[in-house]
mmCIF file of C-alpha atoms in Angstrom:
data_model
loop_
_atom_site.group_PDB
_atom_site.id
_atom_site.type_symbol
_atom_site.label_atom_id
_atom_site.label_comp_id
_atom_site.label_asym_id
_atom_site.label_seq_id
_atom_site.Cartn_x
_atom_site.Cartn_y
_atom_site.Cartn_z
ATOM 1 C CA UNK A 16 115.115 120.186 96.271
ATOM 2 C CA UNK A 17 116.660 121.041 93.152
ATOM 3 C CA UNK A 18 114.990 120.288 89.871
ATOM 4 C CA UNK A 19 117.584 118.077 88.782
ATOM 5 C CA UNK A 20 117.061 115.921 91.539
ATOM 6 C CA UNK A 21 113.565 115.524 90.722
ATOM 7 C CA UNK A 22 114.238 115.348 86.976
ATOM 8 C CA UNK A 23 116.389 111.883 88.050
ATOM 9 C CA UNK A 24 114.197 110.351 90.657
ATOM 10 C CA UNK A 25 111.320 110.790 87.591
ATOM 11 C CA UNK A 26 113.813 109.078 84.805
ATOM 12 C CA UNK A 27 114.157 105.885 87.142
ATOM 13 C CA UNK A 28 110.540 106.215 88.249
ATOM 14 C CA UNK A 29 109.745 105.989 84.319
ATOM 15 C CA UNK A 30 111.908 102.561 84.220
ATOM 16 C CA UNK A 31 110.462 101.261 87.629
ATOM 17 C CA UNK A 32 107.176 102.157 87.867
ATOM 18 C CA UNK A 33 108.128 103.573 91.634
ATOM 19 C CA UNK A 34 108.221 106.937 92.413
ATOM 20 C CA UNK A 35 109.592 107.590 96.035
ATOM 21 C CA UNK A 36 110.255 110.729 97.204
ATOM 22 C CA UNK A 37 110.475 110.993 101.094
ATOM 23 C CA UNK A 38 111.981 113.172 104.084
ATOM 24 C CA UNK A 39 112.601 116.043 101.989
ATOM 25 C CA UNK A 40 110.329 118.727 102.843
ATOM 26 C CA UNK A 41 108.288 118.443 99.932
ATOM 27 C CA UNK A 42 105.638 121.203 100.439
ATOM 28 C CA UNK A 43 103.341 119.940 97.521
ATOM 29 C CA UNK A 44 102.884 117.387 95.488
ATOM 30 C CA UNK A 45 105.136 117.008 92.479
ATOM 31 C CA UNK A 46 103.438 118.076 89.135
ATOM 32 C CA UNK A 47 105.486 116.763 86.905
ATOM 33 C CA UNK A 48 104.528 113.415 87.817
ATOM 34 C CA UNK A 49 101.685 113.758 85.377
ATOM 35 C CA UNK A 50 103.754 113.028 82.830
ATOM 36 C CA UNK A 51 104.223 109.165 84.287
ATOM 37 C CA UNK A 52 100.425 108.585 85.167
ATOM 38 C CA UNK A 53 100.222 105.913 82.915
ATOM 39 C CA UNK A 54 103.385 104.277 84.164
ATOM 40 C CA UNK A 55 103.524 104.856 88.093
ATOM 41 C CA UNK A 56 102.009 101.563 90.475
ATOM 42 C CA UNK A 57 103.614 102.830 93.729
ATOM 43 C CA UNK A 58 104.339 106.824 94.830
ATOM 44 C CA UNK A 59 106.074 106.864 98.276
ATOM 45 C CA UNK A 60 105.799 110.846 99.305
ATOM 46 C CA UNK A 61 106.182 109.936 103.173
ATOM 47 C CA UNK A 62 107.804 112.176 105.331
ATOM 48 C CA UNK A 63 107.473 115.536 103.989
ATOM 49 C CA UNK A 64 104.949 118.400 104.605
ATOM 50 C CA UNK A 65 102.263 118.487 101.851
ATOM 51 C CA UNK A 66 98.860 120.069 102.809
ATOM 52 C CA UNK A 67 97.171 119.254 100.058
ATOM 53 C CA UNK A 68 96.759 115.949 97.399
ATOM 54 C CA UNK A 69 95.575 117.795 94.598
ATOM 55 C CA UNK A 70 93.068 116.483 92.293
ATOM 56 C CA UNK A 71 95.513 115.432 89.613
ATOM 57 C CA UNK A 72 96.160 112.103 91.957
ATOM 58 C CA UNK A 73 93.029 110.764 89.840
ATOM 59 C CA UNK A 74 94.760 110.837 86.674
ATOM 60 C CA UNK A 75 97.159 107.453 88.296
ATOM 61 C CA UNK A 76 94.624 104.830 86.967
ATOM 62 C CA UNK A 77 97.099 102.378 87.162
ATOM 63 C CA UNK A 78 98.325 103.201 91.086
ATOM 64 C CA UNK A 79 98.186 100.239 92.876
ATOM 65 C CA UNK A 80 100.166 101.546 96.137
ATOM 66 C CA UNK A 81 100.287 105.164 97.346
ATOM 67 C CA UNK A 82 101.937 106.096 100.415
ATOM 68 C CA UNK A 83 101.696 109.460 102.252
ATOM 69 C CA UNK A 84 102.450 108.935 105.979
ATOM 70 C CA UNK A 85 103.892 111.822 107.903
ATOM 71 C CA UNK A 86 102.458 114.636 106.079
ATOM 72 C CA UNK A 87 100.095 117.280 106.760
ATOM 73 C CA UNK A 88 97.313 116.457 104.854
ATOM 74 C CA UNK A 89 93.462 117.618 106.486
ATOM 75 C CA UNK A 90 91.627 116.520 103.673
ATOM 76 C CA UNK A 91 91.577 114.166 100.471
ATOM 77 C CA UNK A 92 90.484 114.920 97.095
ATOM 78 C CA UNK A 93 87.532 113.119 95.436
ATOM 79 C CA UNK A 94 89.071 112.546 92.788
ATOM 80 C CA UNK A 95 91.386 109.990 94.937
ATOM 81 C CA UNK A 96 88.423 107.546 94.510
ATOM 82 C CA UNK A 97 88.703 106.870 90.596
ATOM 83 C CA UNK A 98 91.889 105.152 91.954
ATOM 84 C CA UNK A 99 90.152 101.735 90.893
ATOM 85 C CA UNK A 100 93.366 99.856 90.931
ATOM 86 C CA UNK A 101 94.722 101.526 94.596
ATOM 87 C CA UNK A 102 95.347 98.110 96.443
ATOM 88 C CA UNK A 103 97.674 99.933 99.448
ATOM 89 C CA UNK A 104 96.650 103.663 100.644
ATOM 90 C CA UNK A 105 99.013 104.305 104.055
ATOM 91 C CA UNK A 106 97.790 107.695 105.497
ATOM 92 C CA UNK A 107 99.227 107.518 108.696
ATOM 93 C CA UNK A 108 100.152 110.644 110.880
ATOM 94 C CA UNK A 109 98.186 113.149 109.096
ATOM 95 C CA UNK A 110 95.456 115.770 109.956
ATOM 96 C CA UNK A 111 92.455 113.779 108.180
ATOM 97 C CA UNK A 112 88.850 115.183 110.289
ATOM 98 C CA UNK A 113 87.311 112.824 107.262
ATOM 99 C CA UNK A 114 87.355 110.234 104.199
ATOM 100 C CA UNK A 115 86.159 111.591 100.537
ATOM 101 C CA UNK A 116 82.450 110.863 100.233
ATOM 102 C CA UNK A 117 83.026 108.256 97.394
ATOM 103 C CA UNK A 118 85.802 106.629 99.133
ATOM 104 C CA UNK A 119 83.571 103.181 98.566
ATOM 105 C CA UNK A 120 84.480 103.554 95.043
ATOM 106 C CA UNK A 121 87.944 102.563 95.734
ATOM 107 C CA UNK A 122 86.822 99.079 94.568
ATOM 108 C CA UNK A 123 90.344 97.328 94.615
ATOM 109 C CA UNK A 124 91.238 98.832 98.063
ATOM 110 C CA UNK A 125 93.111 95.478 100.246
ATOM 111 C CA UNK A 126 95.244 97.611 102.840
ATOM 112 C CA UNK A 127 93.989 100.939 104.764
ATOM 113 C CA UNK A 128 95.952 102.756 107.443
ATOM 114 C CA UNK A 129 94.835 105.829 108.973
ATOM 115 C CA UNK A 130 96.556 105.733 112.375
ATOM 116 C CA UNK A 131 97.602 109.218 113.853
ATOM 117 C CA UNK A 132 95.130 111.611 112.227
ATOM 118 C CA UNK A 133 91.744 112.983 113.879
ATOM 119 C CA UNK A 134 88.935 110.938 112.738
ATOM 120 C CA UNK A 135 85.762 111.538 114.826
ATOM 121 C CA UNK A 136 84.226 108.404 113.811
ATOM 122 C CA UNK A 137 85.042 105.305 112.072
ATOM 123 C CA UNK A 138 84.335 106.255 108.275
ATOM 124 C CA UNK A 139 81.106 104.730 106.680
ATOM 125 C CA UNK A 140 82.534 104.779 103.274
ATOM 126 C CA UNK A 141 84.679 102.074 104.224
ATOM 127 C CA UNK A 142 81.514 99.688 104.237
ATOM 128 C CA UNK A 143 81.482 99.803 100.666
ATOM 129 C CA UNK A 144 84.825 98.019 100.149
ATOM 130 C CA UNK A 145 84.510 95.051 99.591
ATOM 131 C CA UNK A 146 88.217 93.719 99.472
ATOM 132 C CA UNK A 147 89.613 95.435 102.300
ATOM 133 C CA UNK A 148 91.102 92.651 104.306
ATOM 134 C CA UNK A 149 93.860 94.266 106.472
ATOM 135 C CA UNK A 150 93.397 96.936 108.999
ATOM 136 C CA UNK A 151 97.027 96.995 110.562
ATOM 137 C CA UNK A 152 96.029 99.555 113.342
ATOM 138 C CA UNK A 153 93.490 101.180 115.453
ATOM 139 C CA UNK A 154 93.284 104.629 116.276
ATOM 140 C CA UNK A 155 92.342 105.099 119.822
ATOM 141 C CA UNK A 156 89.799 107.167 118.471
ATOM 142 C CA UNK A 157 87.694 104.330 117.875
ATOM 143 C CA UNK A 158 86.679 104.473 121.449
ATOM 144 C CA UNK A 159 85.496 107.732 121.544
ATOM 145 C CA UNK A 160 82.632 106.818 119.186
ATOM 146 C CA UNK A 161 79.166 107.292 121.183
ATOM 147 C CA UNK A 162 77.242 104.395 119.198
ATOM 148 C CA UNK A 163 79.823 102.105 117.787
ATOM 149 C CA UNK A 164 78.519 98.792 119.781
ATOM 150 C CA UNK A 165 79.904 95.977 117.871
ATOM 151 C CA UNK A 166 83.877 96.337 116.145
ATOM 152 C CA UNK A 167 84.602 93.355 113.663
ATOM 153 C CA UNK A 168 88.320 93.076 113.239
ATOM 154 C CA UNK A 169 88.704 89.652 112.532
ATOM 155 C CA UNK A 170 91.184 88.621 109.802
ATOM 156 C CA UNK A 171 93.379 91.578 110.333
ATOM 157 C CA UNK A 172 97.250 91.739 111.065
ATOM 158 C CA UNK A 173 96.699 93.148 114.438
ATOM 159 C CA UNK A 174 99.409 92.915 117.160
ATOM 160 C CA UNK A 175 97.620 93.003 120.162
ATOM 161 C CA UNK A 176 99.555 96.277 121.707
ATOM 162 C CA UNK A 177 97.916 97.426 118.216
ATOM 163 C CA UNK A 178 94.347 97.260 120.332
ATOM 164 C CA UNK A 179 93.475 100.683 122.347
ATOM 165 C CA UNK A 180 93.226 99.618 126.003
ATOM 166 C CA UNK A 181 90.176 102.037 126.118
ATOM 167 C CA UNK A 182 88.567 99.572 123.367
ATOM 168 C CA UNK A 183 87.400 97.774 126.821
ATOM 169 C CA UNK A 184 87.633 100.249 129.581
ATOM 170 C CA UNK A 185 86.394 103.404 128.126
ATOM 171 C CA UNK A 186 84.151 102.318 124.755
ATOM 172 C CA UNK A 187 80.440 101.789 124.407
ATOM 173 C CA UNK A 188 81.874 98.693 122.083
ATOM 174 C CA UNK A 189 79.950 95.449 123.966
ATOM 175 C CA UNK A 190 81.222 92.852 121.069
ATOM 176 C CA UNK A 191 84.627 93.037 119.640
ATOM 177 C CA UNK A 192 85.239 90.558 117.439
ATOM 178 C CA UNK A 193 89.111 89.992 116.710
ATOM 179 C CA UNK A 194 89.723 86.564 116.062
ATOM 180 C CA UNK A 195 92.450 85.538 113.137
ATOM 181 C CA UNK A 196 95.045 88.234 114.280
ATOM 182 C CA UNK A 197 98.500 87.838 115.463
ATOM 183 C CA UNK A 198 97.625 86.839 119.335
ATOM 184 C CA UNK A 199 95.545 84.335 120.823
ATOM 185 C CA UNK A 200 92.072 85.326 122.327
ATOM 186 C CA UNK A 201 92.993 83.835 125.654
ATOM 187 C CA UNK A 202 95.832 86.735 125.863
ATOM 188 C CA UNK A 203 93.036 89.756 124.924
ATOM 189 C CA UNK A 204 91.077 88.477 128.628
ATOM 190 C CA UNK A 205 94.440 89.178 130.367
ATOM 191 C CA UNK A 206 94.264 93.233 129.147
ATOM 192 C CA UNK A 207 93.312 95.500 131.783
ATOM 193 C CA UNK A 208 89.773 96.710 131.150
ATOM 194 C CA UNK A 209 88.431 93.260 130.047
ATOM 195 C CA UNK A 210 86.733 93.184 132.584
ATOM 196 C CA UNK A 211 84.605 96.113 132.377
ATOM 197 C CA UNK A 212 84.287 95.212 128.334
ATOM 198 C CA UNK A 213 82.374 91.322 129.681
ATOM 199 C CA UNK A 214 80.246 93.501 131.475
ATOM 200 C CA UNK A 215 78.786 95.680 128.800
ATOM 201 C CA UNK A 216 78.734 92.321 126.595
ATOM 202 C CA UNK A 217 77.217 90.337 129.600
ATOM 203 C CA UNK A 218 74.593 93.575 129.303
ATOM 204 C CA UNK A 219 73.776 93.725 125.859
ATOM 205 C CA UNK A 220 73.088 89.747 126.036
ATOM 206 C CA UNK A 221 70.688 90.082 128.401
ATOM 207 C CA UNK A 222 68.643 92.366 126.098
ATOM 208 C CA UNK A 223 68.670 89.866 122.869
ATOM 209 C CA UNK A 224 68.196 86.700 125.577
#
């Protein structure tokens, strides 16, 4: 992508407050945004094929919405987390193994998606945010974790296709707690797998009886 290109998208980014840049095999991140941290609220870079956020992202104070799905990112910076206006962070359909250790500090954080990349286990830095009220997917991950027991996903925008069928047939999770999403509870006994989910909660009821 040419420079004048970039030069235009960052002269109506300066006006808007919105720089979106996606599907154009962007390899890294653009530099030059630097000059707009203290205008930009939203950067769109979705669809290209950045490896790495560098740490310069920290210098957005005033990001409210950043947007990276479809890249190739393995890791985050730390210096993501002095985001402390970052409402929306959409990192779908990367390579993340991991969350920054100070990802609690992302105090304003509302909206978190991570589908699509290779978490091992649900991060514990997200127990530090207190605002986050919508997880809009669930990586089927989830039921791969040995000691998650109890999932609390009340609240949420969840379509139930959104829930893993292994959730119930193939998790150690024995209470899953989704009421408040976008499908009644009576539809979630219907899934195949509940069955074998009421009898690990059955189970771990019996021990606290």
């Amino acid at each position: 992508m040419g420079n004048s290109a970039l030069k235009a998208h960052l002269e109506t980014a300066q006006k808007t407050g919105v720089f979106q840049l996606t599907g154009k095999g962007l390899t890294e991140f653009p530099e030059d945004l630097q000059k707009l941290a203290s205008n930009l609220r939203t950067i769109d870079l979705s669809n290209n094929k950045m490896e790495i956020l560098p740490p310069l992202i920290g210098k957005f104070s005033f990001l409210k919405s950043l947007v990276l799905n479809n890249n190739k990112l393995t890791a985050l910076p730390e210096e993501l987390c002095k985001l402390k206006k970052l409402e929306t962070l959409h990192l779908n359909g990367n390579h993340l193994r991991q969350l920054p250790a100070a990802f609690g500090q992302l105090s304003a954080l509302k909206t978190l998606s991570l589908s699509g990349n290779q978490l091992r286990t649900v991060p514990t830095q997200l127990c530090g945010l207190r605002h986050l009220d919508v997880i809009s997917q669930i990586s089927v991950q989830i039921s791969h974790c040995p000691r998650l027991k109890v999932l609390r996903l009340e609240e949420n925008c969840l379509e139930l296709s959104m829930l893993p069928q292994s959730i119930l047939s193939d998790s150690q999770i024995s209470l899953l707690a989704v009421e408040g999403n976008l499908f009644e509870i009576k539809k979630l006994r219907e899934l195949e797998g509940y069955d074998k989910y009421m009898e690990r909660f059955t189970a771990t009821k019996k021990k606290f009886a």
